Coordinates of C-alpha atoms in Angstrom, one line a residue:
Chain A
K1 CA 74.4 49.0 102.6
N2 CA 77.9 48.7 103.4
E3 CA 79.1 44.9 104.0
V4 CA 82.2 44.5 106.4
E5 CA 83.9 41.1 106.6
Q6 CA 86.8 40.1 108.8
S7 CA 89.0 37.3 108.9
P8 CA 90.0 35.1 110.3
Q9 CA 86.8 34.6 112.5
N10 CA 89.3 32.8 115.1
L11 CA 92.7 33.4 116.0
T12 CA 94.8 31.3 118.2
A13 CA 98.5 32.4 118.9
Q14 CA 101.4 31.7 120.8
E15 CA 102.7 34.6 123.2
G16 CA 105.2 36.5 121.4
E17 CA 103.9 36.0 117.5
F18 CA 102.8 38.7 115.7
I19 CA 98.9 38.7 114.9
T20 CA 97.3 40.0 112.0
I21 CA 93.4 40.6 111.2
N22 CA 92.1 41.7 108.3
C23 CA 88.9 43.9 107.5
S24 CA 87.4 44.5 104.0
Y25 CA 84.6 46.4 102.9
S26 CA 82.3 46.8 100.0
V27 CA 81.3 50.4 100.1
G28 CA 83.6 54.0 100.2
I29 CA 83.8 55.2 104.1
S30 CA 84.7 58.2 105.7
A31 CA 86.6 56.2 108.6
L32 CA 87.2 53.0 109.9
H33 CA 87.5 52.0 113.4
W34 CA 89.3 49.1 115.4
L35 CA 87.7 48.1 118.4
Q36 CA 88.5 45.6 121.1
Q37 CA 85.7 43.7 123.2
H38 CA 86.7 41.8 126.1
P39 CA 84.6 38.7 127.8
G40 CA 82.5 41.0 129.5
G41 CA 81.3 42.7 126.7
G42 CA 82.7 46.3 126.8
I43 CA 84.4 47.8 124.2
V44 CA 87.0 50.1 123.9
S45 CA 88.0 51.8 120.7
L46 CA 91.4 51.2 119.4
F47 CA 91.7 53.2 116.5
M48 CA 89.9 55.2 114.0
L49 CA 91.5 55.7 110.4
S50 CA 90.4 57.7 107.5
S51 CA 93.8 57.2 105.6
G52 CA 97.7 55.6 106.0
K53 CA 98.4 53.7 109.0
K54 CA 98.5 54.3 112.8
K55 CA 100.4 52.8 116.0
H56 CA 99.7 52.6 119.6
G57 CA 102.4 50.6 121.6
R58 CA 102.3 47.4 120.1
L59 CA 99.2 47.6 117.8
I60 CA 99.2 48.9 114.3
A61 CA 96.5 49.7 112.2
T62 CA 96.6 50.4 108.3
I63 CA 94.1 51.2 105.9
N64 CA 94.2 50.9 101.7
I65 CA 91.0 53.3 100.4
Q66 CA 91.4 52.2 97.0
E67 CA 91.1 48.1 98.2
K68 CA 88.8 49.0 100.2
H69 CA 90.9 47.3 103.4
S70 CA 92.3 47.5 106.7
S71 CA 94.6 45.2 108.7
L72 CA 95.2 45.1 112.4
H73 CA 98.8 44.1 113.3
I74 CA 99.6 43.3 117.3
T75 CA 103.4 42.6 117.7
A76 CA 104.6 40.6 120.4
S77 CA 101.0 39.2 121.3
H78 CA 100.4 38.7 125.0
P79 CA 97.7 36.5 126.9
R80 CA 96.0 39.8 127.6
D81 CA 95.4 41.0 124.3
S82 CA 92.9 37.9 124.2
A83 CA 89.4 39.5 123.3
V84 CA 87.4 40.1 120.7
Y85 CA 88.6 42.5 117.8
I86 CA 86.2 44.1 115.9
C87 CA 86.1 46.3 112.7
A88 CA 83.3 48.9 111.8
V89 CA 82.9 51.4 109.1
G90 CA 81.1 54.7 109.1
G91 CA 80.3 56.5 106.0
G92 CA 79.8 59.8 107.1
G93 CA 77.5 62.2 107.0
S94 CA 75.7 64.0 110.4
N95 CA 74.5 60.9 111.8
Y96 CA 77.4 58.9 111.6
K97 CA 76.3 55.7 111.5
L98 CA 78.9 52.4 111.9
T99 CA 78.5 49.1 110.2
F100 CA 80.5 46.0 112.1
G101 CA 81.8 43.1 111.0
K102 CA 81.3 40.0 113.1
G103 CA 84.9 40.1 115.0
T104 CA 87.8 37.9 115.1
L105 CA 88.3 35.9 118.3
L106 CA 91.9 36.4 119.5
T107 CA 93.5 34.1 122.0
V108 CA 97.3 34.3 122.9
N109 CA 98.3 31.3 124.7
P110 CA 101.0 31.7 127.2
Chain B
S1 CA 86.3 64.9 130.7
Q2 CA 84.0 62.9 128.4
T3 CA 82.4 60.2 129.9
I4 CA 79.6 57.9 129.0
H5 CA 77.2 55.9 131.0
Q6 CA 75.0 53.0 131.1
W7 CA 73.1 51.1 133.3
P8 CA 72.2 48.1 134.3
A9 CA 75.2 45.8 133.5
T10 CA 72.7 42.9 133.6
L11 CA 69.4 42.3 133.5
V12 CA 67.3 39.2 133.5
Q13 CA 63.6 39.9 132.7
P14 CA 60.5 37.3 132.2
V15 CA 58.9 37.6 128.8
G16 CA 56.0 39.7 128.2
S17 CA 57.6 42.0 131.0
P18 CA 58.7 45.9 130.0
L19 CA 62.2 47.3 129.4
S20 CA 64.1 50.4 130.5
L21 CA 67.8 50.9 129.4
E22 CA 69.5 54.4 130.2
C23 CA 72.3 56.0 128.9
T24 CA 73.9 59.5 129.9
V25 CA 76.7 61.3 128.5
E26 CA 78.9 63.7 130.2
G27 CA 81.2 66.2 129.0
T28 CA 80.0 67.1 125.7
S29 CA 77.1 68.6 124.3
N30 CA 74.7 67.9 121.3
P31 CA 76.4 64.7 120.8
N32 CA 75.0 61.9 118.5
L33 CA 73.6 58.6 120.6
Y34 CA 73.3 55.3 119.6
W35 CA 71.6 52.3 120.6
Y36 CA 73.2 48.9 119.5
R37 CA 72.5 45.1 119.8
Q38 CA 74.9 42.2 119.6
A39 CA 72.7 38.9 119.2
A40 CA 74.7 35.4 120.0
G41 CA 76.9 35.2 117.4
R42 CA 76.4 38.2 115.6
G43 CA 77.5 41.7 115.2
L44 CA 76.7 44.7 116.7
Q45 CA 73.5 46.1 114.8
L46 CA 72.1 49.7 115.2
L47 CA 68.6 50.0 116.3
F48 CA 68.3 53.7 116.9
Y49 CA 70.2 56.9 116.7
S50 CA 69.2 60.3 117.5
V51 CA 70.7 63.7 116.4
G52 CA 68.8 65.9 118.9
I53 CA 66.4 66.1 121.8
G54 CA 63.3 64.4 120.7
Q55 CA 64.8 62.9 117.0
I56 CA 64.6 59.5 116.9
S57 CA 65.7 57.2 113.7
S58 CA 64.9 53.6 113.6
E59 CA 66.9 50.8 111.8
V60 CA 65.5 47.9 111.8
P61 CA 61.7 47.3 112.6
Q62 CA 61.2 45.5 116.3
N63 CA 59.8 45.4 119.4
L64 CA 61.5 48.3 121.2
S65 CA 61.6 51.8 121.2
A66 CA 64.0 54.4 121.8
S67 CA 63.5 58.0 123.6
R68 CA 65.7 61.2 124.0
P69 CA 64.3 63.5 126.8
Q70 CA 67.3 65.4 127.5
D71 CA 70.4 66.2 125.1
R72 CA 72.5 63.7 126.9
Q73 CA 69.9 61.0 127.7
F74 CA 69.1 58.3 125.9
I75 CA 66.5 55.6 127.2
L76 CA 65.8 52.7 125.3
S77 CA 62.4 50.6 126.0
S78 CA 59.7 48.2 125.2
K79 CA 56.3 47.5 126.6
K80 CA 56.3 43.7 126.4
L81 CA 59.7 41.7 125.9
L82 CA 60.1 39.0 123.3
L83 CA 62.6 36.1 123.5
S84 CA 64.4 37.4 120.8
D85 CA 65.3 40.7 122.5
S86 CA 68.0 38.8 124.6
G87 CA 71.2 40.3 123.8
F88 CA 73.7 42.6 124.5
Y89 CA 73.0 46.1 124.3
L90 CA 75.4 49.2 123.6
C91 CA 75.0 52.4 124.0
A92 CA 77.3 54.9 122.3
W93 CA 78.2 58.9 121.0
S94 CA 80.2 60.6 118.6
V95 CA 80.1 64.3 117.8
R96 CA 78.5 65.2 114.9
L97 CA 80.6 65.8 111.6
M98 CA 83.0 63.9 113.3
Y99 CA 84.3 60.4 113.6
G100 CA 85.4 59.8 117.0
Y101 CA 83.2 56.6 119.0
T102 CA 82.5 56.1 122.7
F103 CA 80.9 53.4 123.7
G104 CA 79.0 52.4 127.0
S105 CA 79.9 49.3 129.2
G106 CA 77.0 47.3 127.9
T107 CA 73.6 45.8 129.5
R108 CA 73.3 41.8 128.7
L109 CA 69.5 41.0 128.7
T110 CA 68.5 37.8 129.1
V111 CA 64.6 37.5 128.6
V112 CA 63.6 34.0 130.1

């Protein structure tokens, strides 16, 4: 069974700061997902990574398959980025089940 | 376009009452379907998944059951709710052998 660890658990930043959230996992995977959960609970998929790096707007996600580690970066953070960010990994196969980290609560103050 | 509908958004039920949460997917066929639960202070946990009509796999022993009566319909049920069933329930789908995931908006269930 894959163990997914995220750090930090809680993160408070000032608007404009560069944010990094880390995720490590214990077993090799087919893909890693970064998700965003707002206070209402709905989850939005931000990135899906199998290797390398992806960028979308102010968000950047990287993955190091050998080290079993991924990072989510937010440049020029804004209060609307405040949310829980969740890392999830999938082992592949026809059913493709995900194992989730506990999430990182990010609060960006104006 | 592909969408996923989950309802209701919020539910308060007494202990011992039945439960039925429904999830439907549009714009795709033969998806993998999943029910996840997020208990307070914990990460999302897979409850059930289905790779086809009538095919249900359970990940954890529990008071709940799932059914897939149609290709794009996934139902989570309980005959008698327990206090410990409270939580946030998410439906999701993925395309077989591909890794993209789409989540529903979730149902917040409070058992009182």
